[in-house]
PDB file of C-alpha atoms in Angstrom:
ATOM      1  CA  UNK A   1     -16.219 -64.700 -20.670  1.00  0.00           C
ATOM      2  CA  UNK A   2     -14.629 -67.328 -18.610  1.00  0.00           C
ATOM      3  CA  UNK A   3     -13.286 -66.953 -15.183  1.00  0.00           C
ATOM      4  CA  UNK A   4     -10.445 -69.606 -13.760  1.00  0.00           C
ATOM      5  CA  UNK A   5      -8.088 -69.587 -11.212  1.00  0.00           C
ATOM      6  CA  UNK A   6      -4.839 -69.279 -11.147  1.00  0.00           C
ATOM      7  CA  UNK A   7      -2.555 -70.728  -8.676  1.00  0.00           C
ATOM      8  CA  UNK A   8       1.181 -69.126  -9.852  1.00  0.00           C
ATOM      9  CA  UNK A   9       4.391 -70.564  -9.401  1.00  0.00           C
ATOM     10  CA  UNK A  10       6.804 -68.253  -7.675  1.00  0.00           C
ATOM     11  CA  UNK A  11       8.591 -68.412  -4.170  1.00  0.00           C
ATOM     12  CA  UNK A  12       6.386 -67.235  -1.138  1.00  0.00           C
ATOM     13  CA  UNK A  13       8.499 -64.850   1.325  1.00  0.00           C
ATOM     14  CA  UNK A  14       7.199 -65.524   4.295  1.00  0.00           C
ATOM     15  CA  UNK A  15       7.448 -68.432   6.775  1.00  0.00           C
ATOM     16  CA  UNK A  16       3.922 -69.943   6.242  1.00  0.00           C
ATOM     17  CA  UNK A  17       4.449 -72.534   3.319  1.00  0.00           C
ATOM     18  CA  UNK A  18       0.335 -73.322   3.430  1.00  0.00           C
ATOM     19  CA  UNK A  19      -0.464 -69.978   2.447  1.00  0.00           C
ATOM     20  CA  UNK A  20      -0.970 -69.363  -1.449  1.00  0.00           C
ATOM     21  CA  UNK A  21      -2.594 -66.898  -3.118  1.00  0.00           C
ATOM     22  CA  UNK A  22      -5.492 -67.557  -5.940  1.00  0.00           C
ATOM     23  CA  UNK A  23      -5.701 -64.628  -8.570  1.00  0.00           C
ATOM     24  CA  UNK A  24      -8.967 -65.079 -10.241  1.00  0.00           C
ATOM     25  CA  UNK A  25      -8.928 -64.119 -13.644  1.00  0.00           C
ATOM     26  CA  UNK A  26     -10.795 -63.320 -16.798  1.00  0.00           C
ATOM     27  CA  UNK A  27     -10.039 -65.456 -20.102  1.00  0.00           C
ATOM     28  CA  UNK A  28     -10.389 -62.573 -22.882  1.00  0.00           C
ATOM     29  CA  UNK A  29      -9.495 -64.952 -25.572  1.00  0.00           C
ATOM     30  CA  UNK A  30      -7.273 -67.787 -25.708  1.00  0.00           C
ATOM     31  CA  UNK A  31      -3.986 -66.120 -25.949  1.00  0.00           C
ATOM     32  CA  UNK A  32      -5.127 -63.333 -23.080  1.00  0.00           C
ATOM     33  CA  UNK A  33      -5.249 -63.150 -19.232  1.00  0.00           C
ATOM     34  CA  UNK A  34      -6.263 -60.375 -17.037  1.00  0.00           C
ATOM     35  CA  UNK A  35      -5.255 -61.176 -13.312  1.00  0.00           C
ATOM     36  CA  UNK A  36      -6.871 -59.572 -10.660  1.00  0.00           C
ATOM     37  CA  UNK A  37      -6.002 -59.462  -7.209  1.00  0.00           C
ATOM     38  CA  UNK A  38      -7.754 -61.262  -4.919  1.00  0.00           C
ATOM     39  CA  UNK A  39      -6.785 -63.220  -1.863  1.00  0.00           C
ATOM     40  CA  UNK A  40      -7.467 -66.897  -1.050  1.00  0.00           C
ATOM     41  CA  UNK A  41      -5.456 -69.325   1.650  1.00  0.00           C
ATOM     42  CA  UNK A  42      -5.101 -72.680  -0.010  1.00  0.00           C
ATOM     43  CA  UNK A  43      -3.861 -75.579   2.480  1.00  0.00           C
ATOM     44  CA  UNK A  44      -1.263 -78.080   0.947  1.00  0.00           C
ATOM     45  CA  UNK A  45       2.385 -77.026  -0.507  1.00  0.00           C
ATOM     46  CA  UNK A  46       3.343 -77.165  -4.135  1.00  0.00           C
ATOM     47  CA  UNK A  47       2.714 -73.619  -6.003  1.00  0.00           C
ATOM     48  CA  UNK A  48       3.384 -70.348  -3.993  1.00  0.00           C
ATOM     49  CA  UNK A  49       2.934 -66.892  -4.619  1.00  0.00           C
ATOM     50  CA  UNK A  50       4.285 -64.020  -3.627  1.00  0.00           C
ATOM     51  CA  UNK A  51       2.109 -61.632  -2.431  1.00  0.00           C
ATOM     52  CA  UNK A  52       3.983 -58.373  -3.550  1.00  0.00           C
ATOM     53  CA  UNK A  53       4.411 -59.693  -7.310  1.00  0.00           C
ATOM     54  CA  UNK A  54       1.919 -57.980  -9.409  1.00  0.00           C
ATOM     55  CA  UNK A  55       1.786 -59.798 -12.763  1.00  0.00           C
ATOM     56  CA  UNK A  56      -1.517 -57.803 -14.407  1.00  0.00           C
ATOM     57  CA  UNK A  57      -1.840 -59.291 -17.794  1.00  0.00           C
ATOM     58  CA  UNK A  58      -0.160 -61.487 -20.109  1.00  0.00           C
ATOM     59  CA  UNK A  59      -0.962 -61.799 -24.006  1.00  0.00           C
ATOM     60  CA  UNK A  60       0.518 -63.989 -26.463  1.00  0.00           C
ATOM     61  CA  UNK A  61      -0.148 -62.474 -30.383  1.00  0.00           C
ATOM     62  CA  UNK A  62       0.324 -64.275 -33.230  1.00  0.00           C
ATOM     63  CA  UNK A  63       3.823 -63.314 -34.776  1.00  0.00           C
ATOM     64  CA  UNK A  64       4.711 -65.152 -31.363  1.00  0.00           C
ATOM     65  CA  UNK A  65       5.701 -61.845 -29.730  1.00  0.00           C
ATOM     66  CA  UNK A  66       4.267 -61.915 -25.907  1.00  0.00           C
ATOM     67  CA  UNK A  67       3.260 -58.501 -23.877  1.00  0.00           C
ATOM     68  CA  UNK A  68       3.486 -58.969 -20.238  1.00  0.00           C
ATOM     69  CA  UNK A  69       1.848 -56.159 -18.056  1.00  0.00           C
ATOM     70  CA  UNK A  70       2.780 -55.179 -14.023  1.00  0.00           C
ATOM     71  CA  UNK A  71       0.595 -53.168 -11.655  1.00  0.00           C
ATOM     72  CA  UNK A  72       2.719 -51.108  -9.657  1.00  0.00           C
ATOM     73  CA  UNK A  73       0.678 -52.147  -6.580  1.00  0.00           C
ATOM     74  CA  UNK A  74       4.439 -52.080  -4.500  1.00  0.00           C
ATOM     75  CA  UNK A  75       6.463 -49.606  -2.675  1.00  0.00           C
ATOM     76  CA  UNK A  76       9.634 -48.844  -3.590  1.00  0.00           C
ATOM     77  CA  UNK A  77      10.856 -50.818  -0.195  1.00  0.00           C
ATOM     78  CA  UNK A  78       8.661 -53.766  -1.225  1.00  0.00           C
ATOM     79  CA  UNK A  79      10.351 -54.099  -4.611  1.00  0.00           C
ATOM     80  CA  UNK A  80      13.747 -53.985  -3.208  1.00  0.00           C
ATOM     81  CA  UNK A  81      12.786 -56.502  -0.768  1.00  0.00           C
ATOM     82  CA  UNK A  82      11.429 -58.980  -3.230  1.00  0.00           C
ATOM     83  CA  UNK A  83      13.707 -58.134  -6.385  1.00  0.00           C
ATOM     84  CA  UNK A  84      17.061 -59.318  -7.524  1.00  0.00           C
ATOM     85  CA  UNK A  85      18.525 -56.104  -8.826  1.00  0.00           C
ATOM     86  CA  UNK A  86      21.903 -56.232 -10.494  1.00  0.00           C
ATOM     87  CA  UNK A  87      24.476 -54.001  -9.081  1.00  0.00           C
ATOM     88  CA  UNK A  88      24.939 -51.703 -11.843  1.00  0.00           C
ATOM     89  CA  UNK A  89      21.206 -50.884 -11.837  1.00  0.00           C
ATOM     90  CA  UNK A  90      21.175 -50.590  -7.934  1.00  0.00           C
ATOM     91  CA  UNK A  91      24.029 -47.970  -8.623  1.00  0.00           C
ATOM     92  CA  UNK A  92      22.125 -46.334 -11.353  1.00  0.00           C
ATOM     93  CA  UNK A  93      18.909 -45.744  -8.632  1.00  0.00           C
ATOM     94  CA  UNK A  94      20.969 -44.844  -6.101  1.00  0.00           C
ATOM     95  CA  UNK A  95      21.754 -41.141  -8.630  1.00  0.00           C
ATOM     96  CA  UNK A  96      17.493 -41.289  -9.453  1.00  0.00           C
ATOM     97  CA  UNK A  97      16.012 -38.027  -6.946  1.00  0.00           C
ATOM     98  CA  UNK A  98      12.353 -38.960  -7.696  1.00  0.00           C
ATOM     99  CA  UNK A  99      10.819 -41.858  -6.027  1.00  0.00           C
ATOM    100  CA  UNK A 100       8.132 -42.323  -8.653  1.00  0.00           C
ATOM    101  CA  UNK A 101      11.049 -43.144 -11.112  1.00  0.00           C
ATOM    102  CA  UNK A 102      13.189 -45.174  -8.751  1.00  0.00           C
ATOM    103  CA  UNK A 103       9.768 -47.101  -8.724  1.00  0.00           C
ATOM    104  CA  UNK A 104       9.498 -47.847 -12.776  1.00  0.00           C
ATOM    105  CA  UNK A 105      12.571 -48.706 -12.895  1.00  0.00           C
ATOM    106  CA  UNK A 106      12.498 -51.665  -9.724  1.00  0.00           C
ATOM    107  CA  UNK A 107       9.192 -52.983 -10.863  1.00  0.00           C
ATOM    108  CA  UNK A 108      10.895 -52.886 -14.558  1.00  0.00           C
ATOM    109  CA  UNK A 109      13.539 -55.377 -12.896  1.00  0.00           C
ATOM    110  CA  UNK A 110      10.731 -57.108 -11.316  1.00  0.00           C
ATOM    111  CA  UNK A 111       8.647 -57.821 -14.624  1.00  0.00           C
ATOM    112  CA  UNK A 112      12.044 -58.985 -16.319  1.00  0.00           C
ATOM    113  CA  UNK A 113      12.787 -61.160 -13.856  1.00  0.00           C
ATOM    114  CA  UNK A 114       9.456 -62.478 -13.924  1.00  0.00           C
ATOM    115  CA  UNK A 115       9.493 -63.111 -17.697  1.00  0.00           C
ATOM    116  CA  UNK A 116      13.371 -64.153 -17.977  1.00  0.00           C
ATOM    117  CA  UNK A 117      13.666 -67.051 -15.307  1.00  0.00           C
ATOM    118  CA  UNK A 118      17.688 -66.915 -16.252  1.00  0.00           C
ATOM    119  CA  UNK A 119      19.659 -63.556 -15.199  1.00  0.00           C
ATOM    120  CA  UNK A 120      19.735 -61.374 -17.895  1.00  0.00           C
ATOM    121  CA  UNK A 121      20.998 -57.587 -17.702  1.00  0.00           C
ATOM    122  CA  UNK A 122      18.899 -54.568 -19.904  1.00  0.00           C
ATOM    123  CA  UNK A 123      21.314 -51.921 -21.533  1.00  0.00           C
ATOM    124  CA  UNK A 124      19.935 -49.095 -23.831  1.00  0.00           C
ATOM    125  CA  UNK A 125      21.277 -47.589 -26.951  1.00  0.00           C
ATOM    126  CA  UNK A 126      22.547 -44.055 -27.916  1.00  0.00           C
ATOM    127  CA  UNK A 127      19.165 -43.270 -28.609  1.00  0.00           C
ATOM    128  CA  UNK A 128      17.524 -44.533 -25.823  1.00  0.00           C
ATOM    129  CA  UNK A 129      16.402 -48.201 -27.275  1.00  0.00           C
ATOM    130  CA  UNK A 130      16.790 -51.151 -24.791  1.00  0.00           C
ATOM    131  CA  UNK A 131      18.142 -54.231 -25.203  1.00  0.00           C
ATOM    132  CA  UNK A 132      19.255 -57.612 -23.584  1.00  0.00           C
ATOM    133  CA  UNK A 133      22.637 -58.317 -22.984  1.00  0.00           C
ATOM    134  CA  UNK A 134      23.551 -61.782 -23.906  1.00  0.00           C
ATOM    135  CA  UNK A 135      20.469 -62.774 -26.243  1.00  0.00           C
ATOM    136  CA  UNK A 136      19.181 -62.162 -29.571  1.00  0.00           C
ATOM    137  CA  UNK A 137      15.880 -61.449 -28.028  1.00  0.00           C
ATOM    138  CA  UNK A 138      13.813 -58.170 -29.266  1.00  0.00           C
ATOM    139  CA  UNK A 139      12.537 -55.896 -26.617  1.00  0.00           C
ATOM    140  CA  UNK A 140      10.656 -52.770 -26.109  1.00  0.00           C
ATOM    141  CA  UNK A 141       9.308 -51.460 -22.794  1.00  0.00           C
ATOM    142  CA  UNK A 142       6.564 -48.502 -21.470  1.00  0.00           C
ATOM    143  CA  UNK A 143       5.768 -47.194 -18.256  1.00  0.00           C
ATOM    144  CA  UNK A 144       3.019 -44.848 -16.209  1.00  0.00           C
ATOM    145  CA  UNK A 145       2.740 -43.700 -13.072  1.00  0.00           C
ATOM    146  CA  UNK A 146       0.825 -47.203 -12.420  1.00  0.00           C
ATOM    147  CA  UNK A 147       1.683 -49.408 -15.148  1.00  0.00           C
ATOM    148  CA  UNK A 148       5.116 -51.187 -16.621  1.00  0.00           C
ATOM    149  CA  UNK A 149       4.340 -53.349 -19.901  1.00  0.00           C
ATOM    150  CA  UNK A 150       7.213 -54.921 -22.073  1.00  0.00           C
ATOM    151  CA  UNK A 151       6.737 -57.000 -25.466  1.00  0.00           C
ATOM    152  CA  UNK A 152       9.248 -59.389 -26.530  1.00  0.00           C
ATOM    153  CA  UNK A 153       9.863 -61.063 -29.978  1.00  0.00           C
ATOM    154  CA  UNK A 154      12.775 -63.494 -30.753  1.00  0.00           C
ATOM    155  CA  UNK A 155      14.158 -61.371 -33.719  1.00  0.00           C
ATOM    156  CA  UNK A 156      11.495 -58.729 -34.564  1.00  0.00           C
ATOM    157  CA  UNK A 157      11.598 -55.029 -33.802  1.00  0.00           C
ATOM    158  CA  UNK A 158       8.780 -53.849 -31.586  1.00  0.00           C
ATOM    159  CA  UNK A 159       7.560 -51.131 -29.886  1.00  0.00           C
ATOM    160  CA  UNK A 160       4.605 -50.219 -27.120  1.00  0.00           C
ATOM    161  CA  UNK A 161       3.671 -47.337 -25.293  1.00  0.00           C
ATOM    162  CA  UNK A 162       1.151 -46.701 -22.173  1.00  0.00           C
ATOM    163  CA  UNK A 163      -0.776 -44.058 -20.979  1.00  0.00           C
ATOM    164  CA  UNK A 164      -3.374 -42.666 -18.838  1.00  0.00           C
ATOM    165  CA  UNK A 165      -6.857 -41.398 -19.917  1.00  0.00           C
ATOM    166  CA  UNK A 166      -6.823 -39.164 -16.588  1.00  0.00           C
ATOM    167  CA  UNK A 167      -3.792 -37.167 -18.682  1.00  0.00           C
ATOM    168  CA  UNK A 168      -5.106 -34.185 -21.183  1.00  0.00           C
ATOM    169  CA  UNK A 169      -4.191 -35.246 -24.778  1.00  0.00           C
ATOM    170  CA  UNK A 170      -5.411 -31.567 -26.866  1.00  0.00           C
ATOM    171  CA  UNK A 171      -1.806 -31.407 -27.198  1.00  0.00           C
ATOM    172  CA  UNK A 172      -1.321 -34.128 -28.850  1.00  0.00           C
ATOM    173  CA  UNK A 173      -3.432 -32.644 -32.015  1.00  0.00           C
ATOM    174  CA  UNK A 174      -1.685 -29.764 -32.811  1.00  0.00           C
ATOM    175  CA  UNK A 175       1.821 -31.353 -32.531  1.00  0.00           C
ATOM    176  CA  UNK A 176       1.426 -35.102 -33.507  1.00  0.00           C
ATOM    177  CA  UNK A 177      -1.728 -35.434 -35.826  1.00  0.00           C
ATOM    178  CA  UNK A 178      -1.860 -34.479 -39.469  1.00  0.00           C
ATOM    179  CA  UNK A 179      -4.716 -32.286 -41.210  1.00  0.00           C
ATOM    180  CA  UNK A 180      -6.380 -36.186 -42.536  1.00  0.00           C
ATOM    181  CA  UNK A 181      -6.104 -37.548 -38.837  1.00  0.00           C
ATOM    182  CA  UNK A 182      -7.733 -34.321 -37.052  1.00  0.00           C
ATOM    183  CA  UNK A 183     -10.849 -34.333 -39.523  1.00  0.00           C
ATOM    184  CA  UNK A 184     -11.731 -38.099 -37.973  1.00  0.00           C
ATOM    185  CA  UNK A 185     -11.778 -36.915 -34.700  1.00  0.00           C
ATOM    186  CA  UNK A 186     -15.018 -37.280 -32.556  1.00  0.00           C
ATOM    187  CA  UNK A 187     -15.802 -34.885 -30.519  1.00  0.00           C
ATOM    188  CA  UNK A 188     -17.741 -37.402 -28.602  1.00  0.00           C
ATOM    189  CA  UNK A 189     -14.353 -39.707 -28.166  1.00  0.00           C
ATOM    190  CA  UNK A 190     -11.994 -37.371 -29.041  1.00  0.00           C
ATOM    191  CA  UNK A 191      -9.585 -37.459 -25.748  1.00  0.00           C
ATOM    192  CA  UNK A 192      -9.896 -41.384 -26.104  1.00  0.00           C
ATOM    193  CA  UNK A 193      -8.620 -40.726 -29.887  1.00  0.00           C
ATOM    194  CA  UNK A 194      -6.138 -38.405 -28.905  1.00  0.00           C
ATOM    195  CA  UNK A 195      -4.544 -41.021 -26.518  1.00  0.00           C
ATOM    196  CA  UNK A 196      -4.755 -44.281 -28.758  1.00  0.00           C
ATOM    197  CA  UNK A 197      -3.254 -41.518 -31.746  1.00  0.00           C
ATOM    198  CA  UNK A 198      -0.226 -40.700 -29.610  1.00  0.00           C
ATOM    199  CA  UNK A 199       0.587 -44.631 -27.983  1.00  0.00           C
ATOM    200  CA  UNK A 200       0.282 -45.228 -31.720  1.00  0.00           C
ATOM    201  CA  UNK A 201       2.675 -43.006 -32.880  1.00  0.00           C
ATOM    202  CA  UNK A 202       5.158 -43.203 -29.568  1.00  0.00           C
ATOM    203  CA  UNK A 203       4.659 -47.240 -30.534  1.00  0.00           C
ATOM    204  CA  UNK A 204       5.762 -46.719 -34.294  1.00  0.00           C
ATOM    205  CA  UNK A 205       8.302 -44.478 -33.093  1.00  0.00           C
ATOM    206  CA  UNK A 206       9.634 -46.974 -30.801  1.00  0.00           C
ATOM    207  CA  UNK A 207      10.357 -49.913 -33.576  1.00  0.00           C
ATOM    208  CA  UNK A 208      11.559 -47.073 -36.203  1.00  0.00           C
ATOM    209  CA  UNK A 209      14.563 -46.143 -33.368  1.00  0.00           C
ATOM    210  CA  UNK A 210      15.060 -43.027 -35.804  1.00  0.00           C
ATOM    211  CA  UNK A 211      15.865 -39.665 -34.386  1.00  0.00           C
ATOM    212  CA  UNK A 212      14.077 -36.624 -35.938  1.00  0.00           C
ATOM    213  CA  UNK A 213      10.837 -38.282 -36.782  1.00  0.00           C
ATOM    214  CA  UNK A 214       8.033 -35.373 -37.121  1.00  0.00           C
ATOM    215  CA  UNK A 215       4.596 -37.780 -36.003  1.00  0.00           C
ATOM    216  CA  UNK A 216       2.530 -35.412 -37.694  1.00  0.00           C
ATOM    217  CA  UNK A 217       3.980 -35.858 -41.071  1.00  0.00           C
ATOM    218  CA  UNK A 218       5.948 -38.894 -41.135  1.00  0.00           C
ATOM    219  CA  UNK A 219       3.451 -41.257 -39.115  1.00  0.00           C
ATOM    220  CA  UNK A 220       0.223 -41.841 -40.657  1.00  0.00           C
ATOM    221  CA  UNK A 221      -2.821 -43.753 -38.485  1.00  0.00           C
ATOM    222  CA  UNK A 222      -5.714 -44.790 -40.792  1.00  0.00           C
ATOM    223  CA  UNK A 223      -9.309 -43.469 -39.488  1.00  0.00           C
ATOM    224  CA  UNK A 224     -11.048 -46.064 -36.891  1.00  0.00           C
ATOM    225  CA  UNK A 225     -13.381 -46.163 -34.329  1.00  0.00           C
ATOM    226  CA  UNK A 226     -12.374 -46.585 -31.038  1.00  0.00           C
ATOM    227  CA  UNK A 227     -13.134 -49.014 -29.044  1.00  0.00           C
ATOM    228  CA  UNK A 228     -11.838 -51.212 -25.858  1.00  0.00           C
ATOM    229  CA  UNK A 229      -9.661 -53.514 -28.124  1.00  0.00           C
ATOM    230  CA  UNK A 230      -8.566 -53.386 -31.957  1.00  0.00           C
ATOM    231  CA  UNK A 231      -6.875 -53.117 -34.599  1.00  0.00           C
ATOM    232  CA  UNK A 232      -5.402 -50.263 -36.280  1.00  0.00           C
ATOM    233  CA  UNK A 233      -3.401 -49.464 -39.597  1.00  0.00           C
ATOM    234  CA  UNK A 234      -0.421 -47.296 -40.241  1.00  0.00           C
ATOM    235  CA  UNK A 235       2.189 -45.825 -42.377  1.00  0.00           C
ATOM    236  CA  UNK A 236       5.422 -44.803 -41.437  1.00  0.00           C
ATOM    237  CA  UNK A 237       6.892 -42.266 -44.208  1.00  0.00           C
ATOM    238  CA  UNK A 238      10.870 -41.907 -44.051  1.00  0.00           C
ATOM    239  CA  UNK A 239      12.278 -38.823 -45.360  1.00  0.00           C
ATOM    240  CA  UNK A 240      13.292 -40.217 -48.979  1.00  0.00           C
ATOM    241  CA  UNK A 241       9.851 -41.130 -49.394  1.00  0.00           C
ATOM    242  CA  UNK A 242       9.875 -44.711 -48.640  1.00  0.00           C
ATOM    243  CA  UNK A 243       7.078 -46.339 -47.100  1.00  0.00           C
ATOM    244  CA  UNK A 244       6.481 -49.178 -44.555  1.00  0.00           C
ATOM    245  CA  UNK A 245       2.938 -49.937 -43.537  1.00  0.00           C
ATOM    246  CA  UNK A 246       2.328 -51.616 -39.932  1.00  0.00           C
ATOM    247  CA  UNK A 247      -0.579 -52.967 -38.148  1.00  0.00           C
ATOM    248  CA  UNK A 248      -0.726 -52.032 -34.577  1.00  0.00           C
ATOM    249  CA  UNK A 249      -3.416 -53.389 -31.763  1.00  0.00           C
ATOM    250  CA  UNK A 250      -4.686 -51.685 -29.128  1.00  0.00           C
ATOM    251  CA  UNK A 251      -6.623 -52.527 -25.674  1.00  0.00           C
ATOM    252  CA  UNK A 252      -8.060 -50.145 -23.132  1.00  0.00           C
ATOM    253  CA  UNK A 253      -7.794 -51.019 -19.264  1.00  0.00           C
ATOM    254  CA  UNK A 254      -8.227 -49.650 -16.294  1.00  0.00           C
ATOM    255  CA  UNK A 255      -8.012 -46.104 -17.594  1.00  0.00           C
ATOM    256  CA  UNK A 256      -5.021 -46.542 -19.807  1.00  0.00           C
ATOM    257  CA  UNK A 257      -4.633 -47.082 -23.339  1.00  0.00           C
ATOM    258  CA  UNK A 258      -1.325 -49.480 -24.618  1.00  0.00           C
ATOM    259  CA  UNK A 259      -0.763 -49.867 -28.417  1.00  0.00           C
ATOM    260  CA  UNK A 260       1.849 -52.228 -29.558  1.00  0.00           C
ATOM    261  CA  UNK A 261       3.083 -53.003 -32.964  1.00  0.00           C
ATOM    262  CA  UNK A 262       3.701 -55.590 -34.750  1.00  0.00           C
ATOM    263  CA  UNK A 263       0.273 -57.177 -33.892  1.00  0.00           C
ATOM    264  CA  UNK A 264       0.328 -60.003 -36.448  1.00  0.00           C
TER     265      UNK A 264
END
């Protein structure tokens, strides 16, 4: 594994145009970089970063759809303070009680604007799908208490869902799993399973954008063995019997599993 620094382009906030910060990170494979978050003054102007953005990983696949991960690392004052928000959203948080979800839904802004250097605005179907006003790009987005992670494609549908191991996922066999699915469990692994099962399913879910799906009967996840990263294989079975078969990856970080699909 290979470890480079990373000096990152962005506008510093404060008054001190010497200071930078250097995120050291880890080169996974080619198309992958986890950022961690370490501090380093650099001397000399050019590249600045700001010290509240939290950019945790960024992955390029090869269908040329790109995931883009953000650690939550802010309060919700910090995010206001360092975000461009668009008016209707700032109008939309202003109705949101819980501070938690006033916080997904600023560092959500944050991570587009991050990604989209032009001013785009996110809308959401009937059913809950987002979208992008204004360009034909594909979009799906996740969120946890810690994490927000979004994949975009130019003109594929997509999904991805997050979630933390510290959550209990038993439920998630009796309601989600079929009888083929809870025979491969490991006992040894089996909450692990459970979790990459359901991001899996939520994932498929996602790029279906079908209401009444049943997971346990109408999403199918071939047997693997999980691992930190990988690949898995799927079915999704629509109610006139029709098939479509997906390939889905899968990485585990910092207690959290995120499955996206397509991979390839």
């Amino acid at each position: 594994m290979h470890k480079w620094n990373l000096r990152v382009a962005t506008q510093c906030p404060w008054n001190r145009p010497q200071v930078t910060r250097s995120r050291r990170c880890a080169i996974i494979s080619p198309n992958v970089i986890h950022i961690s978050r370490l501090w380093q003054d650099v001397a000399g102007g050019g590249f600045f970063y700001n010290p509240y953005m939290a950019l945790y990983l960024q992955k390029e696949l090869e269908n040329g759809a790109k995931i883009y991960v953000w650690d939550m690392t802010e309060t919700e004052e910090e995010l206001l303070a360092t975000t461009s928000v668009p008016d209707d959203e700032l109008e939309e948080l202003s109705y949101i009680k819980g501070e938690s979800r006033r916080r997904e839904k600023l560092a959500t802004r944050a991570l587009l604007n991050t990604i989209f250097p032009e001013k785009l605005y996110l809308g959401h179907h009937d059913n809950g799908k987002p979208y992008l006003h204004n360009t034909a790009v594909e979009i799906s987005i996740t969120h946890d208490n810690r994490f927000v992670a979004i994949i975009v494609h130019p003109d594929e549908d997509l999904g991805i869902d997050i979630e933390s191991l510290d959550r209990d996922f038993s439920v998630v066999e009796k309601k989600a799993l079929s009888e083929d699915e809870i025979e491969d469990l490991d006992d040894k692994k089996k909450n692990l399973q459970l979790a990459i099962y359901w991001c899996a399913k939520e994932a498929i879910f996602k790029r279906m954008s079908l209401n009444g799906v049943d997971f346990a009967e109408q999403i199918e996840i071939d047997k693997f063995n999980p691992h930190e990263d990988g690949e898995l294989d799927a079915t999704f079975i629509h109610k006139d019997g029709t098939e479509m078969e997906f390939e889905l990856g899968y990485e585990v970080f910092e207690g959290h599993v995120m499955v996206w699909v397509p991979n390839k």
